[in-house]
Every structure is written in C-alpha cells, then in structure tokens.
C-alpha cells in the first residue's frame, strides 16, 4: 500500500485502508474481522453506580441521576444507548461520505427519545423502554444536497447499532447464582 497522502485521506479517513479492510472482510467468512465479538462486563459498585469494562479495555462509569435515586456520577443506560446510536450513525456516515470523496465541513447527529418510566417503575403496565428514538443530522459538505441525502439514506441501512434496535434481536440471559 502506498503511504497516505491528501488524495487518499478524506475527512481524516484513509480511503485506501478502508478498501483493504473491506476486501479482508469480504474474504473472511466468520473470522474476528468479519464478525467481531464485542463484550462488556458491568460490575455493580453501590447504589445505582456501575463500572463497565468493554472489549478493548475502556472503562465506562454508569449511574442514575439523583432524581431517580442515583448519585449522578456516571452515564445513564438510556444515554449510553442514544450515544451508541449516534456514534454508529456518525461513523457509518463519515466512512461512506469519505469513500464517496465528499468533504465534510461539519457533522452533528442529535439523538433523543422518551422512556416510559411509568412502566419501568411498575406504576402502569406497558413497555418500559424508549417509546421512540429520533435522529436529526446536521451536515455541511462540498456536495449537492440531493447527493448527500441520498447517500445518507443508503448508509443508514449499514449502521449496526440502529439496525440492531430496529429489528428483533434475541437477548439471551443466563443467571448463575452463588449462594453464601
């Protein structure tokens, strides 16, 4: 591979490297590059405070805000989910726009939603999760609006996190209890 230069770097993304990775994924059926396994271990600390250690060793501190009984010392699960949706869409968008050689001046993805805590706190029956999730994309590029909108519509279908929450995905829970 040639050394990166301005022609192969778009929006901070090495386009040649992206194609190499895509070809490696194409050639690999079920390997660690084509179907990577992610994991998180979440440890309860005290109250609603948790510490999560994720796949590559990063640490995430979780908590609930004081108005829900927490200390507000970490990120809520709801905020983590919204951030995951936004980050995944941003990564998918910037990768695809860069591959299309569209220079992005700015990109912001705003993600919001309402959670039914009436159901979560057993005040009423219903689904305790998000009622909806709304995404607003603010983008400025050197390309015509029609081209950018069409490309982003296509790219949103390739974002793994939004895809995961838009379709039924089994969540398998095993409980291993160790009595005192």
mmCIF file of N, CA and C in Angstrom, residues 32-102:
data_model
loop_
_atom_site.group_PDB
_atom_site.id
_atom_site.type_symbol
_atom_site.label_atom_id
_atom_site.label_comp_id
_atom_site.label_asym_id
_atom_site.label_seq_id
_atom_site.Cartn_x
_atom_site.Cartn_y
_atom_site.Cartn_z
ATOM 1 N N UNK A 32 -12.582 -12.969 13.055
ATOM 2 C CA UNK A 32 -12.641 -11.870 14.021
ATOM 3 C C UNK A 32 -12.742 -10.499 13.361
ATOM 4 N N UNK A 33 -12.431 -10.409 12.089
ATOM 5 C CA UNK A 33 -12.584 -9.131 11.382
ATOM 6 C C UNK A 33 -13.977 -9.008 10.767
ATOM 7 N N UNK A 34 -14.486 -10.103 10.198
ATOM 8 C CA UNK A 34 -15.789 -10.045 9.526
ATOM 9 C C UNK A 34 -16.961 -10.127 10.501
ATOM 10 N N UNK A 35 -16.784 -10.804 11.622
ATOM 11 C CA UNK A 35 -17.852 -10.907 12.627
ATOM 12 C C UNK A 35 -17.231 -10.812 14.020
ATOM 13 N N UNK A 36 -16.752 -9.616 14.370
ATOM 14 C CA UNK A 36 -16.066 -9.464 15.666
ATOM 15 C C UNK A 36 -17.026 -9.654 16.839
ATOM 16 N N UNK A 37 -16.480 -10.140 17.929
ATOM 17 C CA UNK A 37 -17.255 -10.315 19.154
ATOM 18 C C UNK A 37 -16.927 -9.152 20.080
ATOM 19 N N UNK A 38 -17.943 -8.454 20.508
ATOM 20 C CA UNK A 38 -17.782 -7.371 21.470
ATOM 21 C C UNK A 38 -18.293 -7.866 22.804
ATOM 22 N N UNK A 39 -17.770 -7.301 23.858
ATOM 23 C CA UNK A 39 -18.213 -7.729 25.180
ATOM 24 C C UNK A 39 -18.064 -6.599 26.172
ATOM 25 N N UNK A 40 -18.864 -6.679 27.200
ATOM 26 C CA UNK A 40 -18.783 -5.722 28.297
ATOM 27 C C UNK A 40 -19.047 -6.483 29.587
ATOM 28 N N UNK A 41 -18.277 -6.180 30.590
ATOM 29 C CA UNK A 41 -18.532 -6.707 31.926
ATOM 30 C C UNK A 41 -18.891 -5.518 32.800
ATOM 31 N N UNK A 42 -20.095 -5.560 33.336
ATOM 32 C CA UNK A 42 -20.593 -4.469 34.164
ATOM 33 C C UNK A 42 -20.622 -4.951 35.610
ATOM 34 N N UNK A 43 -19.973 -4.201 36.477
ATOM 35 C CA UNK A 43 -19.887 -4.560 37.891
ATOM 36 C C UNK A 43 -20.638 -3.526 38.716
ATOM 37 N N UNK A 44 -21.542 -3.996 39.544
ATOM 38 C CA UNK A 44 -22.268 -3.118 40.440
ATOM 39 C C UNK A 44 -21.319 -2.664 41.532
ATOM 40 N N UNK A 45 -21.266 -1.365 41.770
ATOM 41 C CA UNK A 45 -20.394 -0.812 42.806
ATOM 42 C C UNK A 45 -21.180 -0.522 44.077
ATOM 43 N N UNK A 46 -22.201 0.319 43.970
ATOM 44 C CA UNK A 46 -23.029 0.692 45.115
ATOM 45 C C UNK A 46 -24.185 1.528 44.603
ATOM 46 N N UNK A 47 -25.344 1.419 45.242
ATOM 47 C CA UNK A 47 -26.496 2.172 44.759
ATOM 48 C C UNK A 47 -26.761 1.818 43.313
ATOM 49 N N UNK A 48 -26.867 2.816 42.448
ATOM 50 C CA UNK A 48 -27.028 2.571 41.016
ATOM 51 C C UNK A 48 -25.711 2.733 40.254
ATOM 52 N N UNK A 49 -24.625 2.911 40.969
ATOM 53 C CA UNK A 49 -23.311 3.139 40.353
ATOM 54 C C UNK A 49 -22.730 1.817 39.853
ATOM 55 N N UNK A 50 -22.285 1.816 38.586
ATOM 56 C CA UNK A 50 -21.662 0.634 37.984
ATOM 57 C C UNK A 50 -20.368 1.031 37.282
ATOM 58 N N UNK A 51 -19.504 0.051 37.084
ATOM 59 C CA UNK A 51 -18.291 0.230 36.293
ATOM 60 C C UNK A 51 -18.288 -0.848 35.222
ATOM 61 N N UNK A 52 -18.196 -0.427 33.968
ATOM 62 C CA UNK A 52 -18.174 -1.369 32.851
ATOM 63 C C UNK A 52 -16.791 -1.365 32.223
ATOM 64 N N UNK A 53 -16.294 -2.559 31.935
ATOM 65 C CA UNK A 53 -15.051 -2.731 31.197
ATOM 66 C C UNK A 53 -15.453 -3.335 29.860
ATOM 67 N N UNK A 54 -15.162 -2.622 28.762
ATOM 68 C CA UNK A 54 -15.612 -3.072 27.451
ATOM 69 C C UNK A 54 -14.470 -3.710 26.659
ATOM 70 N N UNK A 55 -14.801 -4.183 25.479
ATOM 71 C CA UNK A 55 -13.954 -5.033 24.649
ATOM 72 C C UNK A 55 -12.471 -4.686 24.675
ATOM 73 N N UNK A 56 -12.126 -3.446 24.391
ATOM 74 C CA UNK A 56 -10.715 -3.076 24.290
ATOM 75 C C UNK A 56 -10.152 -2.473 25.567
ATOM 76 N N UNK A 57 -10.847 -2.687 26.694
ATOM 77 C CA UNK A 57 -10.325 -2.254 27.981
ATOM 78 C C UNK A 57 -10.756 -0.870 28.434
ATOM 79 N N UNK A 58 -11.578 -0.178 27.650
ATOM 80 C CA UNK A 58 -12.057 1.125 28.092
ATOM 81 C C UNK A 58 -13.016 0.935 29.258
ATOM 82 N N UNK A 59 -13.088 1.959 30.096
ATOM 83 C CA UNK A 59 -13.942 1.933 31.279
ATOM 84 C C UNK A 59 -15.082 2.928 31.084
ATOM 85 N N UNK A 60 -16.299 2.497 31.409
ATOM 86 C CA UNK A 60 -17.469 3.365 31.364
ATOM 87 C C UNK A 60 -18.107 3.345 32.747
ATOM 88 N N UNK A 61 -18.333 4.516 33.292
ATOM 89 C CA UNK A 61 -18.979 4.646 34.595
ATOM 90 C C UNK A 61 -20.460 4.914 34.361
ATOM 91 N N UNK A 62 -21.298 4.114 34.983
ATOM 92 C CA UNK A 62 -22.737 4.275 34.852
ATOM 93 C C UNK A 62 -23.363 4.670 36.180
ATOM 94 N N UNK A 63 -24.455 5.390 36.123
ATOM 95 C CA UNK A 63 -25.194 5.785 37.322
ATOM 96 C C UNK A 63 -26.536 6.350 36.870
ATOM 97 N N UNK A 64 -27.397 6.562 37.808
ATOM 98 C CA UNK A 64 -28.664 7.240 37.568
ATOM 99 C C UNK A 64 -28.569 8.635 38.164
ATOM 100 N N UNK A 65 -29.352 9.568 37.641
ATOM 101 C CA UNK A 65 -29.336 10.917 38.213
ATOM 102 C C UNK A 65 -29.995 10.916 39.598
ATOM 103 N N UNK A 66 -29.694 11.926 40.418
ATOM 104 C CA UNK A 66 -30.269 11.987 41.771
ATOM 105 C C UNK A 66 -31.797 11.911 41.811
ATOM 106 N N UNK A 67 -32.484 12.503 40.820
ATOM 107 C CA UNK A 67 -33.951 12.469 40.852
ATOM 108 C C UNK A 67 -34.523 11.069 40.630
ATOM 109 N N UNK A 68 -33.675 10.082 40.271
ATOM 110 C CA UNK A 68 -34.100 8.681 40.192
ATOM 111 C C UNK A 68 -33.391 7.826 41.237
ATOM 112 N N UNK A 69 -32.754 8.443 42.215
ATOM 113 C CA UNK A 69 -32.140 7.702 43.308
ATOM 114 C C UNK A 69 -30.661 7.434 43.163
ATOM 115 N N UNK A 70 -30.041 7.891 42.096
ATOM 116 C CA UNK A 70 -28.613 7.701 41.907
ATOM 117 C C UNK A 70 -27.825 8.895 42.415
ATOM 118 N N UNK A 71 -26.529 8.877 42.157
ATOM 119 C CA UNK A 71 -25.662 9.982 42.559
ATOM 120 C C UNK A 71 -25.266 10.878 41.388
ATOM 121 N N UNK A 72 -25.679 10.515 40.177
ATOM 122 C CA UNK A 72 -25.339 11.322 39.008
ATOM 123 C C UNK A 72 -23.855 11.311 38.682
ATOM 124 N N UNK A 73 -23.167 10.230 39.041
ATOM 125 C CA UNK A 73 -21.715 10.165 38.855
ATOM 126 C C UNK A 73 -21.306 9.417 37.586
ATOM 127 N N UNK A 74 -22.269 9.101 36.732
ATOM 128 C CA UNK A 74 -21.947 8.378 35.513
ATOM 129 C C UNK A 74 -23.050 8.545 34.489
ATOM 130 N N UNK A 75 -22.912 7.832 33.402
ATOM 131 C CA UNK A 75 -23.839 7.903 32.277
ATOM 132 C C UNK A 75 -25.000 6.942 32.527
ATOM 133 N N UNK A 76 -26.216 7.392 32.212
ATOM 134 C CA UNK A 76 -27.366 6.503 32.355
ATOM 135 C C UNK A 76 -27.369 5.487 31.212
ATOM 136 N N UNK A 77 -28.006 4.334 31.412
ATOM 137 C CA UNK A 77 -28.122 3.371 30.315
ATOM 138 C C UNK A 77 -28.828 3.971 29.095
ATOM 139 N N UNK A 78 -29.805 4.836 29.345
ATOM 140 C CA UNK A 78 -30.526 5.461 28.236
ATOM 141 C C UNK A 78 -29.592 6.355 27.417
ATOM 142 N N UNK A 79 -28.764 7.135 28.109
ATOM 143 C CA UNK A 79 -27.802 7.987 27.401
ATOM 144 C C UNK A 79 -26.775 7.158 26.644
ATOM 145 N N UNK A 80 -26.361 6.022 27.225
ATOM 146 C CA UNK A 80 -25.397 5.156 26.527
ATOM 147 C C UNK A 80 -25.998 4.622 25.237
ATOM 148 N N UNK A 81 -27.282 4.229 25.280
ATOM 149 C CA UNK A 81 -27.930 3.714 24.080
ATOM 150 C C UNK A 81 -28.049 4.790 23.007
ATOM 151 N N UNK A 82 -28.498 5.983 23.401
ATOM 152 C CA UNK A 82 -28.616 7.077 22.433
ATOM 153 C C UNK A 82 -27.256 7.456 21.858
ATOM 154 N N UNK A 83 -26.239 7.498 22.708
ATOM 155 C CA UNK A 83 -24.888 7.812 22.234
ATOM 156 C C UNK A 83 -24.391 6.734 21.276
ATOM 157 N N UNK A 84 -24.707 5.465 21.563
ATOM 158 C CA UNK A 84 -24.293 4.374 20.678
ATOM 159 C C UNK A 84 -24.950 4.517 19.307
ATOM 160 N N UNK A 85 -26.230 4.852 19.275
ATOM 161 C CA UNK A 85 -26.929 5.061 18.004
ATOM 162 C C UNK A 85 -26.275 6.215 17.240
ATOM 163 N N UNK A 86 -26.050 7.330 17.929
ATOM 164 C CA UNK A 86 -25.457 8.494 17.278
ATOM 165 C C UNK A 86 -24.040 8.255 16.808
ATOM 166 N N UNK A 87 -23.243 7.594 17.643
ATOM 167 C CA UNK A 87 -21.858 7.324 17.255
ATOM 168 C C UNK A 87 -21.817 6.389 16.044
ATOM 169 N N UNK A 88 -22.643 5.368 16.061
ATOM 170 C CA UNK A 88 -22.643 4.404 14.959
ATOM 171 C C UNK A 88 -23.079 5.061 13.651
ATOM 172 N N UNK A 89 -24.137 5.872 13.709
ATOM 173 C CA UNK A 89 -24.566 6.580 12.505
ATOM 174 C C UNK A 89 -23.485 7.535 12.007
ATOM 175 N N UNK A 90 -22.851 8.244 12.939
ATOM 176 C CA UNK A 90 -21.785 9.179 12.560
ATOM 177 C C UNK A 90 -20.638 8.439 11.884
ATOM 178 N N UNK A 91 -20.219 7.309 12.452
ATOM 179 C CA UNK A 91 -19.124 6.526 11.862
ATOM 180 C C UNK A 91 -19.522 5.993 10.486
ATOM 181 N N UNK A 92 -20.746 5.483 10.365
ATOM 182 C CA UNK A 92 -21.208 4.977 9.066
ATOM 183 C C UNK A 92 -21.279 6.100 8.040
ATOM 184 N N UNK A 93 -21.808 7.250 8.451
ATOM 185 C CA UNK A 93 -21.934 8.380 7.535
ATOM 186 C C UNK A 93 -20.573 8.901 7.096
ATOM 187 N N UNK A 94 -19.674 9.145 8.041
ATOM 188 C CA UNK A 94 -18.385 9.740 7.672
ATOM 189 C C UNK A 94 -17.564 8.765 6.830
ATOM 190 N N UNK A 95 -17.680 7.473 7.126
ATOM 191 C CA UNK A 95 -16.977 6.479 6.314
ATOM 192 C C UNK A 95 -17.471 6.462 4.883
ATOM 193 N N UNK A 96 -18.789 6.447 4.706
ATOM 194 C CA UNK A 96 -19.372 6.411 3.362
ATOM 195 C C UNK A 96 -19.172 7.703 2.594
ATOM 196 N N UNK A 97 -19.325 8.827 3.281
ATOM 197 C CA UNK A 97 -19.093 10.115 2.621
ATOM 198 C C UNK A 97 -17.636 10.252 2.189
ATOM 199 N N UNK A 98 -16.734 9.784 3.027
ATOM 200 C CA UNK A 98 -15.309 9.857 2.687
ATOM 201 C C UNK A 98 -14.991 8.969 1.501
ATOM 202 N N UNK A 99 -15.552 7.761 1.479
ATOM 203 C CA UNK A 99 -15.344 6.854 0.354
ATOM 204 C C UNK A 99 -15.871 7.459 -0.935
ATOM 205 N N UNK A 100 -16.960 8.213 -0.824
ATOM 206 C CA UNK A 100 -17.517 8.911 -1.995
ATOM 207 C C UNK A 100 -16.740 10.196 -2.303
ATOM 208 N N UNK A 101 -15.694 10.436 -1.515
ATOM 209 C CA UNK A 101 -14.828 11.606 -1.684
ATOM 210 C C UNK A 101 -15.590 12.924 -1.523
ATOM 211 N N UNK A 102 -16.530 12.916 -0.574
ATOM 212 C CA UNK A 102 -17.263 14.135 -0.230
ATOM 213 C C UNK A 102 -16.616 14.713 1.012
#
